[in-house]
Amino acid sequence: MTLTELKYIVAVARHKHFGHAAEACFVAQPTLSVAIKKLEDELGVTIFERGGTEVSSTPLGAQIVAQAERVLEQTAAIKEIAKQNKDPLAGPFRLGVIYTIAPYLLPALIKNMITQVPQMPLILQENFTVKLMELLRQGELDAAIMALPLPDHGMMVQALYDEPFIVALPKDHAWAERTEISSKELKTETMLLLGNGHCFRDQVLEVCPEMARFSTNGDGISRSFEGSSLETIRHMVASGIGITVLPMASVSKHDAKDGMLRYLPFSAPVPDRRIVIAWRKSFTRQAAIEAIRQAVLSCDLSGVTMLDVPASAQ
C-alpha cells in the first residue's frame, strides 16, 4: 500500500469518475486504474462499484476512503511540521473564500499580505461553503474564510468581523428617501436572491422568512428572482426589477453615491453575519493563520466591525 494509491482512491471518490480523477492526479487513466486494482487485490475488497456513468464507493470502500483522507492529512501535517521548523510564514498559503466575501475582501487583503508577509503568497479558491469545507477536510486548502453558521465540521474557527446587512433599492423606489427600514417590510416587495448553494441566500431568507415560499420554482417566481452573483443582482435592482439585501462590505463609499441605486439601513435589530477563518485542528502553521487574521483586521471594509477574539474548536 502506498500514499499514491491512497491519493488515487480519494480522487476517484471525489470525482466519481476514473478519467476525471486521473486528470486531477496528473496521470494516465490506465496508471490510476491499475494502481487502484492493485490496492483492492492487496486488501481483498472492492472499493468502487464500476459500471454506469458514475463510479460510486462500496459501503466498505467509503470507510477506506475516509481513512485514506485522514492518512493523507496526517502526511501533509508531517511536511508542515518540517516547514514550520524553518519558517511557518515561508511558502504559499492555500486560502478559500466564499463567493459573497471574496470580491470585497480580497483586494485589500492581498495588498496587506504583500506588504506584511511578502514571503507567503496566497493561492486563492473561491467557492461555496460546502465545497470549501470539503477541500479543507481533504487537505487541499490550508484555511477558508466563510460566514457562520458552518456545517458540523470539527475545525478550528476564529472570528474576523461582523458584517451588517443593507437594503439596495432602485433610485426611484417609494422608499428611496427613507432613513431606515424594518426587515418585516421586505415581504411586500419583489426580492432578488442568490441561487441555491449560497449561504448568504439562506441568511437573507432568515431576515425575511416570508420570502422562502417565493424562492422556489412555480407560481411564486413572479415574487422572487434568483441571480448567480451579488453584482448581477445589483444591476437587476438598478434596472428596477426589484430590491435586494446585500452585505455591507459590498457597498463601498463610491457605491453609496451611485445614481442608479439607493442603500437603506435596517432598523434595530440590524441583521448581520459573522465572518470567520476556519482551519484543520492538525494544521501546524499557526503563525500563518495569525498573519492572515492580522491582514484582515487591517482591511478598511465599509461598515463592518473587526473582532479580536480567541480561536475555538467547533
PDB file of C-alpha atoms in Angstrom:
ATOM      1  CA  MET A   1       0.000   0.000   0.000  1.00  0.00           C
ATOM      2  CA  THR A   2       1.382   3.419  -0.970  1.00  0.00           C
ATOM      3  CA  LEU A   3       0.379   7.004  -0.345  1.00  0.00           C
ATOM      4  CA  THR A   4      -0.020   7.405  -4.101  1.00  0.00           C
ATOM      5  CA  GLU A   5      -2.653   4.664  -4.161  1.00  0.00           C
ATOM      6  CA  LEU A   6      -4.481   6.347  -1.281  1.00  0.00           C
ATOM      7  CA  LYS A   7      -4.374   9.629  -3.181  1.00  0.00           C
ATOM      8  CA  TYR A   8      -5.880   7.895  -6.224  1.00  0.00           C
ATOM      9  CA  ILE A   9      -8.835   6.361  -4.359  1.00  0.00           C
ATOM     10  CA  VAL A  10      -9.613   9.680  -2.673  1.00  0.00           C
ATOM     11  CA  ALA A  11      -9.588  11.374  -6.093  1.00  0.00           C
ATOM     12  CA  VAL A  12     -11.936   8.771  -7.606  1.00  0.00           C
ATOM     13  CA  ALA A  13     -14.302   9.042  -4.642  1.00  0.00           C
ATOM     14  CA  ARG A  14     -14.379  12.811  -5.062  1.00  0.00           C
ATOM     15  CA  HIS A  15     -14.790  12.949  -8.846  1.00  0.00           C
ATOM     16  CA  LYS A  16     -16.870   9.743  -9.170  1.00  0.00           C
ATOM     17  CA  HIS A  17     -15.070   9.139 -12.454  1.00  0.00           C
ATOM     18  CA  PHE A  18     -11.772   7.389 -13.173  1.00  0.00           C
ATOM     19  CA  GLY A  19     -10.863   9.650 -16.081  1.00  0.00           C
ATOM     20  CA  HIS A  20     -11.511  12.883 -14.207  1.00  0.00           C
ATOM     21  CA  ALA A  21      -9.645  11.553 -11.169  1.00  0.00           C
ATOM     22  CA  ALA A  22      -6.652  10.681 -13.348  1.00  0.00           C
ATOM     23  CA  GLU A  23      -6.635  14.212 -14.787  1.00  0.00           C
ATOM     24  CA  ALA A  24      -6.733  15.678 -11.280  1.00  0.00           C
ATOM     25  CA  CYS A  25      -3.781  13.484 -10.270  1.00  0.00           C
ATOM     26  CA  PHE A  26      -1.860  14.274 -13.499  1.00  0.00           C
ATOM     27  CA  VAL A  27      -1.522  10.626 -14.519  1.00  0.00           C
ATOM     28  CA  ALA A  28      -2.897   8.481 -17.322  1.00  0.00           C
ATOM     29  CA  GLN A  29      -6.171   6.734 -16.551  1.00  0.00           C
ATOM     30  CA  PRO A  30      -4.695   3.221 -17.022  1.00  0.00           C
ATOM     31  CA  THR A  31      -1.990   4.051 -14.474  1.00  0.00           C
ATOM     32  CA  LEU A  32      -4.582   5.127 -11.929  1.00  0.00           C
ATOM     33  CA  SER A  33      -6.897   2.183 -12.631  1.00  0.00           C
ATOM     34  CA  VAL A  34      -4.097  -0.388 -12.321  1.00  0.00           C
ATOM     35  CA  ALA A  35      -2.911   1.140  -9.029  1.00  0.00           C
ATOM     36  CA  ILE A  36      -6.424   1.044  -7.545  1.00  0.00           C
ATOM     37  CA  LYS A  37      -6.978  -2.552  -8.697  1.00  0.00           C
ATOM     38  CA  LYS A  38      -3.628  -3.480  -7.093  1.00  0.00           C
ATOM     39  CA  LEU A  39      -4.770  -1.918  -3.808  1.00  0.00           C
ATOM     40  CA  GLU A  40      -8.123  -3.714  -3.945  1.00  0.00           C
ATOM     41  CA  ASP A  41      -6.346  -7.015  -4.573  1.00  0.00           C
ATOM     42  CA  GLU A  42      -3.956  -6.386  -1.693  1.00  0.00           C
ATOM     43  CA  LEU A  43      -6.821  -5.586   0.705  1.00  0.00           C
ATOM     44  CA  GLY A  44      -9.093  -8.278  -0.697  1.00  0.00           C
ATOM     45  CA  VAL A  45     -12.029  -5.878  -1.001  1.00  0.00           C
ATOM     46  CA  THR A  46     -13.864  -3.920  -3.684  1.00  0.00           C
ATOM     47  CA  ILE A  47     -13.528  -0.195  -3.043  1.00  0.00           C
ATOM     48  CA  PHE A  48     -15.548   1.078  -6.013  1.00  0.00           C
ATOM     49  CA  GLU A  49     -18.632  -0.119  -7.847  1.00  0.00           C
ATOM     50  CA  ARG A  50     -17.802   0.058 -11.544  1.00  0.00           C
ATOM     51  CA  GLY A  51     -20.290   0.358 -14.366  1.00  0.00           C
ATOM     52  CA  GLY A  52     -22.650   3.052 -15.498  1.00  0.00           C
ATOM     53  CA  THR A  53     -21.730   6.678 -15.989  1.00  0.00           C
ATOM     54  CA  GLU A  54     -20.780   7.358 -12.368  1.00  0.00           C
ATOM     55  CA  VAL A  55     -18.398   5.469 -10.104  1.00  0.00           C
ATOM     56  CA  SER A  56     -19.558   5.002  -6.504  1.00  0.00           C
ATOM     57  CA  SER A  57     -17.857   3.678  -3.376  1.00  0.00           C
ATOM     58  CA  THR A  58     -18.985   0.433  -1.813  1.00  0.00           C
ATOM     59  CA  PRO A  59     -20.010   0.762   1.856  1.00  0.00           C
ATOM     60  CA  LEU A  60     -16.667  -0.701   2.931  1.00  0.00           C
ATOM     61  CA  GLY A  61     -14.905   1.345   0.274  1.00  0.00           C
ATOM     62  CA  ALA A  62     -16.352   4.546   1.711  1.00  0.00           C
ATOM     63  CA  GLN A  63     -14.802   3.691   5.086  1.00  0.00           C
ATOM     64  CA  ILE A  64     -11.448   3.002   3.430  1.00  0.00           C
ATOM     65  CA  VAL A  65     -11.582   6.292   1.517  1.00  0.00           C
ATOM     66  CA  ALA A  66     -12.397   8.193   4.729  1.00  0.00           C
ATOM     67  CA  GLN A  67      -9.403   6.597   6.450  1.00  0.00           C
ATOM     68  CA  ALA A  68      -7.220   7.359   3.420  1.00  0.00           C
ATOM     69  CA  GLU A  69      -8.201  11.036   3.688  1.00  0.00           C
ATOM     70  CA  ARG A  70      -7.090  11.041   7.316  1.00  0.00           C
ATOM     71  CA  VAL A  71      -3.794   9.363   6.442  1.00  0.00           C
ATOM     72  CA  LEU A  72      -3.094  11.900   3.690  1.00  0.00           C
ATOM     73  CA  GLU A  73      -3.977  14.744   6.041  1.00  0.00           C
ATOM     74  CA  GLN A  74      -1.550  13.425   8.655  1.00  0.00           C
ATOM     75  CA  THR A  75       1.122  13.006   5.990  1.00  0.00           C
ATOM     76  CA  ALA A  76       0.651  16.634   4.986  1.00  0.00           C
ATOM     77  CA  ALA A  77       0.905  17.583   8.674  1.00  0.00           C
ATOM     78  CA  ILE A  78       4.319  15.897   8.884  1.00  0.00           C
ATOM     79  CA  LYS A  79       5.513  18.011   5.971  1.00  0.00           C
ATOM     80  CA  GLU A  80       4.068  21.143   7.589  1.00  0.00           C
ATOM     81  CA  ILE A  81       5.884  20.373  10.850  1.00  0.00           C
ATOM     82  CA  ALA A  82       9.143  20.197   8.937  1.00  0.00           C
ATOM     83  CA  LYS A  83       8.379  23.504   7.190  1.00  0.00           C
ATOM     84  CA  GLN A  84       7.377  25.183  10.446  1.00  0.00           C
ATOM     85  CA  ASN A  85      10.749  24.334  11.929  1.00  0.00           C
ATOM     86  CA  LYS A  86      12.261  26.514   9.245  1.00  0.00           C
ATOM     87  CA  ASP A  87       9.736  29.355   8.823  1.00  0.00           C
ATOM     88  CA  PRO A  88       5.929  28.962   9.136  1.00  0.00           C
ATOM     89  CA  LEU A  89       5.468  32.146   7.118  1.00  0.00           C
ATOM     90  CA  ALA A  90       7.607  30.941   4.200  1.00  0.00           C
ATOM     91  CA  GLY A  91       5.900  29.435   1.190  1.00  0.00           C
ATOM     92  CA  PRO A  92       2.436  29.613  -0.377  1.00  0.00           C
ATOM     93  CA  PHE A  93      -0.762  29.511   1.677  1.00  0.00           C
ATOM     94  CA  ARG A  94      -3.892  27.957   0.154  1.00  0.00           C
ATOM     95  CA  LEU A  95      -6.861  30.096   1.183  1.00  0.00           C
ATOM     96  CA  GLY A  96     -10.513  29.549   0.286  1.00  0.00           C
ATOM     97  CA  VAL A  97     -13.106  32.345   0.379  1.00  0.00           C
ATOM     98  CA  ILE A  98     -16.859  32.156  -0.245  1.00  0.00           C
ATOM     99  CA  TYR A  99     -18.267  33.993  -3.257  1.00  0.00           C
ATOM    100  CA  THR A 100     -20.092  36.699  -1.282  1.00  0.00           C
ATOM    101  CA  ILE A 101     -16.934  37.738   0.573  1.00  0.00           C
ATOM    102  CA  ALA A 102     -14.135  37.330  -1.966  1.00  0.00           C
ATOM    103  CA  PRO A 103     -14.734  40.338  -4.292  1.00  0.00           C
ATOM    104  CA  TYR A 104     -14.894  42.788  -1.395  1.00  0.00           C
ATOM    105  CA  LEU A 105     -12.235  41.410   0.976  1.00  0.00           C
ATOM    106  CA  LEU A 106      -9.539  40.002  -1.298  1.00  0.00           C
ATOM    107  CA  PRO A 107      -8.281  43.198  -2.983  1.00  0.00           C
ATOM    108  CA  ALA A 108      -7.450  44.794   0.378  1.00  0.00           C
ATOM    109  CA  LEU A 109      -6.318  41.502   1.939  1.00  0.00           C
ATOM    110  CA  ILE A 110      -3.888  40.683  -0.865  1.00  0.00           C
ATOM    111  CA  LYS A 111      -2.442  44.197  -0.707  1.00  0.00           C
ATOM    112  CA  ASN A 112      -1.918  43.854   3.064  1.00  0.00           C
ATOM    113  CA  MET A 113      -0.372  40.384   2.697  1.00  0.00           C
ATOM    114  CA  ILE A 114       2.122  41.639   0.104  1.00  0.00           C
ATOM    115  CA  THR A 115       3.130  44.407   2.491  1.00  0.00           C
ATOM    116  CA  GLN A 116       3.141  42.421   5.755  1.00  0.00           C
ATOM    117  CA  VAL A 117       4.243  38.898   4.709  1.00  0.00           C
ATOM    118  CA  PRO A 118       5.556  39.007   1.128  1.00  0.00           C
ATOM    119  CA  GLN A 119       7.233  35.610   1.622  1.00  0.00           C
ATOM    120  CA  MET A 120       3.807  33.922   1.938  1.00  0.00           C
ATOM    121  CA  PRO A 121       1.862  34.311  -1.342  1.00  0.00           C
ATOM    122  CA  LEU A 122      -1.805  33.339  -1.304  1.00  0.00           C
ATOM    123  CA  ILE A 123      -3.192  30.644  -3.584  1.00  0.00           C
ATOM    124  CA  LEU A 124      -6.889  31.537  -3.705  1.00  0.00           C
ATOM    125  CA  GLN A 125     -10.016  29.455  -4.244  1.00  0.00           C
ATOM    126  CA  GLU A 126     -13.499  30.989  -4.446  1.00  0.00           C
ATOM    127  CA  ASN A 127     -16.362  28.574  -3.852  1.00  0.00           C
ATOM    128  CA  PHE A 128     -19.462  27.684  -1.848  1.00  0.00           C
ATOM    129  CA  THR A 129     -19.162  26.956   1.884  1.00  0.00           C
ATOM    130  CA  VAL A 130     -19.883  23.242   1.456  1.00  0.00           C
ATOM    131  CA  LYS A 131     -17.167  22.848  -1.189  1.00  0.00           C
ATOM    132  CA  LEU A 132     -14.598  24.813   0.820  1.00  0.00           C
ATOM    133  CA  MET A 133     -15.292  22.634   3.855  1.00  0.00           C
ATOM    134  CA  GLU A 134     -14.722  19.544   1.722  1.00  0.00           C
ATOM    135  CA  LEU A 135     -11.419  20.909   0.412  1.00  0.00           C
ATOM    136  CA  LEU A 136     -10.345  21.756   3.967  1.00  0.00           C
ATOM    137  CA  ARG A 137     -11.058  18.237   5.195  1.00  0.00           C
ATOM    138  CA  GLN A 138      -9.149  16.779   2.262  1.00  0.00           C
ATOM    139  CA  GLY A 139      -6.120  18.955   2.968  1.00  0.00           C
ATOM    140  CA  GLU A 140      -6.371  20.792  -0.346  1.00  0.00           C
ATOM    141  CA  LEU A 141      -6.868  24.117   1.434  1.00  0.00           C
ATOM    142  CA  ASP A 142      -4.964  25.405   4.452  1.00  0.00           C
ATOM    143  CA  ALA A 143      -7.792  27.654   5.671  1.00  0.00           C
ATOM    144  CA  ALA A 144     -11.033  29.222   4.467  1.00  0.00           C
ATOM    145  CA  ILE A 145     -12.853  32.478   5.170  1.00  0.00           C
ATOM    146  CA  MET A 146     -16.601  31.884   5.464  1.00  0.00           C
ATOM    147  CA  ALA A 147     -19.726  33.059   7.279  1.00  0.00           C
ATOM    148  CA  LEU A 148     -21.341  31.422  10.291  1.00  0.00           C
ATOM    149  CA  PRO A 149     -23.116  29.134  10.804  1.00  0.00           C
ATOM    150  CA  LEU A 150     -20.900  26.384   9.397  1.00  0.00           C
ATOM    151  CA  PRO A 151     -21.964  22.772   8.944  1.00  0.00           C
ATOM    152  CA  ASP A 152     -20.742  20.263  11.537  1.00  0.00           C
ATOM    153  CA  HIS A 153     -17.055  20.142  10.748  1.00  0.00           C
ATOM    154  CA  GLY A 154     -14.679  19.686  13.677  1.00  0.00           C
ATOM    155  CA  MET A 155     -12.481  22.612  12.590  1.00  0.00           C
ATOM    156  CA  MET A 156     -10.726  25.362  14.473  1.00  0.00           C
ATOM    157  CA  VAL A 157     -12.547  28.668  13.963  1.00  0.00           C
ATOM    158  CA  GLN A 158     -11.625  32.256  14.750  1.00  0.00           C
ATOM    159  CA  ALA A 159     -13.909  35.258  14.257  1.00  0.00           C
ATOM    160  CA  LEU A 160     -12.701  38.027  11.947  1.00  0.00           C
ATOM    161  CA  TYR A 161     -15.519  40.587  11.729  1.00  0.00           C
ATOM    162  CA  ASP A 162     -19.265  41.171  11.999  1.00  0.00           C
ATOM    163  CA  GLU A 163     -20.957  42.494   8.882  1.00  0.00           C
ATOM    164  CA  PRO A 164     -24.420  44.118   8.920  1.00  0.00           C
ATOM    165  CA  PHE A 165     -26.845  43.799   6.004  1.00  0.00           C
ATOM    166  CA  ILE A 166     -28.238  46.675   3.994  1.00  0.00           C
ATOM    167  CA  VAL A 167     -31.141  47.013   1.522  1.00  0.00           C
ATOM    168  CA  ALA A 168     -30.488  48.090  -2.080  1.00  0.00           C
ATOM    169  CA  LEU A 169     -33.322  49.886  -3.926  1.00  0.00           C
ATOM    170  CA  PRO A 170     -33.808  51.407  -7.381  1.00  0.00           C
ATOM    171  CA  LYS A 171     -33.279  55.181  -7.247  1.00  0.00           C
ATOM    172  CA  ASP A 172     -36.977  55.905  -7.880  1.00  0.00           C
ATOM    173  CA  HIS A 173     -38.346  53.423  -5.331  1.00  0.00           C
ATOM    174  CA  ALA A 174     -41.016  54.682  -2.925  1.00  0.00           C
ATOM    175  CA  TRP A 175     -38.666  54.036   0.000  1.00  0.00           C
ATOM    176  CA  ALA A 176     -35.708  55.888  -1.546  1.00  0.00           C
ATOM    177  CA  GLU A 177     -35.968  58.914   0.778  1.00  0.00           C
ATOM    178  CA  ARG A 178     -36.418  56.920   3.990  1.00  0.00           C
ATOM    179  CA  THR A 179     -33.651  56.696   6.583  1.00  0.00           C
ATOM    180  CA  GLU A 180     -34.189  53.044   7.617  1.00  0.00           C
ATOM    181  CA  ILE A 181     -36.431  50.043   7.109  1.00  0.00           C
ATOM    182  CA  SER A 182     -37.714  47.114   9.126  1.00  0.00           C
ATOM    183  CA  SER A 183     -36.951  43.619   7.870  1.00  0.00           C
ATOM    184  CA  LYS A 184     -40.668  42.784   8.158  1.00  0.00           C
ATOM    185  CA  GLU A 185     -41.461  45.317   5.446  1.00  0.00           C
ATOM    186  CA  LEU A 186     -39.489  43.364   2.846  1.00  0.00           C
ATOM    187  CA  LYS A 187     -42.289  40.816   2.478  1.00  0.00           C
ATOM    188  CA  THR A 188     -44.303  43.320   0.429  1.00  0.00           C
ATOM    189  CA  GLU A 189     -41.588  43.659  -2.220  1.00  0.00           C
ATOM    190  CA  THR A 190     -40.249  41.666  -5.143  1.00  0.00           C
ATOM    191  CA  MET A 191     -36.968  40.309  -3.770  1.00  0.00           C
ATOM    192  CA  LEU A 192     -33.887  39.390  -5.775  1.00  0.00           C
ATOM    193  CA  LEU A 193     -31.983  36.477  -4.201  1.00  0.00           C
ATOM    194  CA  LEU A 194     -28.841  34.480  -4.835  1.00  0.00           C
ATOM    195  CA  GLY A 195     -29.378  30.944  -6.106  1.00  0.00           C
ATOM    196  CA  ASN A 196     -29.222  27.734  -4.099  1.00  0.00           C
ATOM    197  CA  GLY A 197     -25.836  26.912  -2.614  1.00  0.00           C
ATOM    198  CA  HIS A 198     -25.029  30.432  -1.418  1.00  0.00           C
ATOM    199  CA  CYS A 199     -25.113  30.687   2.367  1.00  0.00           C
ATOM    200  CA  PHE A 200     -25.918  34.409   2.048  1.00  0.00           C
ATOM    201  CA  ARG A 201     -29.196  33.441   0.356  1.00  0.00           C
ATOM    202  CA  ASP A 202     -30.138  31.408   3.434  1.00  0.00           C
ATOM    203  CA  GLN A 203     -29.215  34.312   5.706  1.00  0.00           C
ATOM    204  CA  VAL A 204     -31.424  36.695   3.721  1.00  0.00           C
ATOM    205  CA  LEU A 205     -34.314  34.238   3.972  1.00  0.00           C
ATOM    206  CA  GLU A 206     -33.801  34.231   7.751  1.00  0.00           C
ATOM    207  CA  VAL A 207     -34.157  38.021   7.707  1.00  0.00           C
ATOM    208  CA  CYS A 208     -37.410  37.745   5.763  1.00  0.00           C
ATOM    209  CA  PRO A 209     -38.848  34.208   6.165  1.00  0.00           C
ATOM    210  CA  GLU A 210     -41.881  35.125   4.069  1.00  0.00           C
ATOM    211  CA  MET A 211     -39.629  35.134   1.006  1.00  0.00           C
ATOM    212  CA  ALA A 212     -38.880  31.413   1.403  1.00  0.00           C
ATOM    213  CA  ARG A 213     -42.215  30.449  -0.095  1.00  0.00           C
ATOM    214  CA  PHE A 214     -41.478  32.577  -3.157  1.00  0.00           C
ATOM    215  CA  SER A 215     -37.934  31.330  -3.664  1.00  0.00           C
ATOM    216  CA  THR A 216     -38.774  28.064  -5.402  1.00  0.00           C
ATOM    217  CA  ASN A 217     -39.864  27.245  -8.914  1.00  0.00           C
ATOM    218  CA  GLY A 218     -43.532  27.553  -9.722  1.00  0.00           C
ATOM    219  CA  ASP A 219     -46.153  30.231  -9.226  1.00  0.00           C
ATOM    220  CA  GLY A 220     -44.005  32.158  -6.761  1.00  0.00           C
ATOM    221  CA  ILE A 221     -41.395  33.096  -9.359  1.00  0.00           C
ATOM    222  CA  SER A 222     -43.297  36.333 -10.004  1.00  0.00           C
ATOM    223  CA  ARG A 223     -42.423  37.404  -6.455  1.00  0.00           C
ATOM    224  CA  SER A 224     -38.772  36.442  -6.396  1.00  0.00           C
ATOM    225  CA  PHE A 225     -35.918  36.148  -8.884  1.00  0.00           C
ATOM    226  CA  GLU A 226     -32.555  34.468  -8.394  1.00  0.00           C
ATOM    227  CA  GLY A 227     -29.143  35.652  -9.569  1.00  0.00           C
ATOM    228  CA  SER A 228     -25.750  33.995  -9.819  1.00  0.00           C
ATOM    229  CA  SER A 229     -23.806  36.759  -8.058  1.00  0.00           C
ATOM    230  CA  LEU A 230     -24.350  39.834  -5.924  1.00  0.00           C
ATOM    231  CA  GLU A 231     -23.106  42.057  -8.751  1.00  0.00           C
ATOM    232  CA  THR A 232     -25.644  40.565 -11.175  1.00  0.00           C
ATOM    233  CA  ILE A 233     -28.383  41.193  -8.632  1.00  0.00           C
ATOM    234  CA  ARG A 234     -27.165  44.754  -8.032  1.00  0.00           C
ATOM    235  CA  HIS A 235     -27.568  45.519 -11.759  1.00  0.00           C
ATOM    236  CA  MET A 236     -31.030  43.937 -11.739  1.00  0.00           C
ATOM    237  CA  VAL A 237     -32.027  46.224  -8.866  1.00  0.00           C
ATOM    238  CA  ALA A 238     -30.686  49.254 -10.744  1.00  0.00           C
ATOM    239  CA  SER A 239     -32.904  48.314 -13.711  1.00  0.00           C
ATOM    240  CA  GLY A 240     -35.976  48.447 -11.453  1.00  0.00           C
ATOM    241  CA  ILE A 241     -36.816  44.719 -11.312  1.00  0.00           C
ATOM    242  CA  GLY A 242     -36.956  44.633  -7.514  1.00  0.00           C
ATOM    243  CA  ILE A 243     -34.928  45.147  -4.351  1.00  0.00           C
ATOM    244  CA  THR A 244     -32.317  43.061  -2.548  1.00  0.00           C
ATOM    245  CA  VAL A 245     -30.344  42.658   0.653  1.00  0.00           C
ATOM    246  CA  LEU A 246     -26.550  42.988   0.472  1.00  0.00           C
ATOM    247  CA  PRO A 247     -23.670  42.501   2.918  1.00  0.00           C
ATOM    248  CA  MET A 248     -22.364  45.901   3.983  1.00  0.00           C
ATOM    249  CA  ALA A 249     -18.802  45.313   2.706  1.00  0.00           C
ATOM    250  CA  SER A 250     -20.169  45.030  -0.827  1.00  0.00           C
ATOM    251  CA  VAL A 251     -21.228  48.695  -0.671  1.00  0.00           C
ATOM    252  CA  SER A 252     -18.198  50.935  -0.985  1.00  0.00           C
ATOM    253  CA  LYS A 253     -18.213  54.682  -0.403  1.00  0.00           C
ATOM    254  CA  HIS A 254     -18.340  55.093  -4.178  1.00  0.00           C
ATOM    255  CA  ASP A 255     -21.326  52.727  -4.490  1.00  0.00           C
ATOM    256  CA  ALA A 256     -23.218  54.654  -1.823  1.00  0.00           C
ATOM    257  CA  LYS A 257     -23.267  57.623  -4.197  1.00  0.00           C
ATOM    258  CA  ASP A 258     -24.400  55.523  -7.192  1.00  0.00           C
ATOM    259  CA  GLY A 259     -27.057  57.483  -9.059  1.00  0.00           C
ATOM    260  CA  MET A 260     -28.948  54.330 -10.041  1.00  0.00           C
ATOM    261  CA  LEU A 261     -29.318  52.851  -6.557  1.00  0.00           C
ATOM    262  CA  ARG A 262     -30.236  53.822  -3.020  1.00  0.00           C
ATOM    263  CA  TYR A 263     -28.951  51.959   0.040  1.00  0.00           C
ATOM    264  CA  LEU A 264     -31.194  51.822   3.080  1.00  0.00           C
ATOM    265  CA  PRO A 265     -30.029  50.564   6.504  1.00  0.00           C
ATOM    266  CA  PHE A 266     -32.163  48.274   8.646  1.00  0.00           C
ATOM    267  CA  SER A 267     -33.753  49.481  11.852  1.00  0.00           C
ATOM    268  CA  ALA A 268     -32.709  47.667  15.040  1.00  0.00           C
ATOM    269  CA  PRO A 269     -32.172  44.811  15.455  1.00  0.00           C
ATOM    270  CA  VAL A 270     -29.954  45.018  12.390  1.00  0.00           C
ATOM    271  CA  PRO A 271     -29.436  41.608  10.716  1.00  0.00           C
ATOM    272  CA  ASP A 272     -25.811  40.700  10.198  1.00  0.00           C
ATOM    273  CA  ARG A 273     -23.409  37.813   9.694  1.00  0.00           C
ATOM    274  CA  ARG A 274     -20.161  36.827  11.416  1.00  0.00           C
ATOM    275  CA  ILE A 275     -17.180  36.179   9.160  1.00  0.00           C
ATOM    276  CA  VAL A 276     -14.624  33.637  10.391  1.00  0.00           C
ATOM    277  CA  ILE A 277     -11.484  31.850   9.299  1.00  0.00           C
ATOM    278  CA  ALA A 278     -11.505  28.054   9.704  1.00  0.00           C
ATOM    279  CA  TRP A 279      -8.691  25.512   9.539  1.00  0.00           C
ATOM    280  CA  ARG A 280      -7.986  21.884  10.427  1.00  0.00           C
ATOM    281  CA  LYS A 281      -7.031  21.138  14.014  1.00  0.00           C
ATOM    282  CA  SER A 282      -3.967  19.281  12.718  1.00  0.00           C
ATOM    283  CA  PHE A 283      -2.702  22.293  10.752  1.00  0.00           C
ATOM    284  CA  THR A 284       0.635  23.370  12.181  1.00  0.00           C
ATOM    285  CA  ARG A 285       1.323  26.774  10.583  1.00  0.00           C
ATOM    286  CA  GLN A 286      -0.429  28.764  13.307  1.00  0.00           C
ATOM    287  CA  ALA A 287       1.757  31.795  12.632  1.00  0.00           C
ATOM    288  CA  ALA A 288       0.427  31.823   9.064  1.00  0.00           C
ATOM    289  CA  ILE A 289      -3.182  31.820  10.301  1.00  0.00           C
ATOM    290  CA  GLU A 290      -2.377  34.719  12.604  1.00  0.00           C
ATOM    291  CA  ALA A 291      -0.689  36.616   9.760  1.00  0.00           C
ATOM    292  CA  ILE A 292      -3.830  36.317   7.625  1.00  0.00           C
ATOM    293  CA  ARG A 293      -6.027  37.330  10.561  1.00  0.00           C
ATOM    294  CA  GLN A 294      -3.936  40.436  11.179  1.00  0.00           C
ATOM    295  CA  ALA A 295      -4.036  41.287   7.469  1.00  0.00           C
ATOM    296  CA  VAL A 296      -7.854  41.023   7.520  1.00  0.00           C
ATOM    297  CA  LEU A 297      -8.070  43.214  10.628  1.00  0.00           C
ATOM    298  CA  SER A 298      -6.030  45.822   8.751  1.00  0.00           C
ATOM    299  CA  CYS A 299      -8.511  45.948   5.867  1.00  0.00           C
ATOM    300  CA  ASP A 300     -10.735  49.002   5.547  1.00  0.00           C
ATOM    301  CA  LEU A 301     -14.084  47.332   4.890  1.00  0.00           C
ATOM    302  CA  SER A 302     -17.122  49.581   4.783  1.00  0.00           C
ATOM    303  CA  GLY A 303     -19.410  49.322   7.819  1.00  0.00           C
ATOM    304  CA  VAL A 304     -18.007  46.119   9.380  1.00  0.00           C
ATOM    305  CA  THR A 305     -16.896  45.621  13.000  1.00  0.00           C
ATOM    306  CA  MET A 306     -13.487  43.971  13.255  1.00  0.00           C
ATOM    307  CA  LEU A 307     -13.130  41.405  16.062  1.00  0.00           C
ATOM    308  CA  ASP A 308     -10.167  40.295  18.145  1.00  0.00           C
ATOM    309  CA  VAL A 309     -11.279  37.110  19.921  1.00  0.00           C
ATOM    310  CA  PRO A 310      -9.551  33.775  20.593  1.00  0.00           C
ATOM    311  CA  ALA A 311      -9.903  30.796  18.282  1.00  0.00           C
ATOM    312  CA  SER A 312     -12.193  27.923  19.297  1.00  0.00           C
ATOM    313  CA  ALA A 313     -12.727  24.325  18.258  1.00  0.00           C
ATOM    314  CA  GLN A 314     -16.095  23.500  16.663  1.00  0.00           C
TER     315      GLN A 314
END
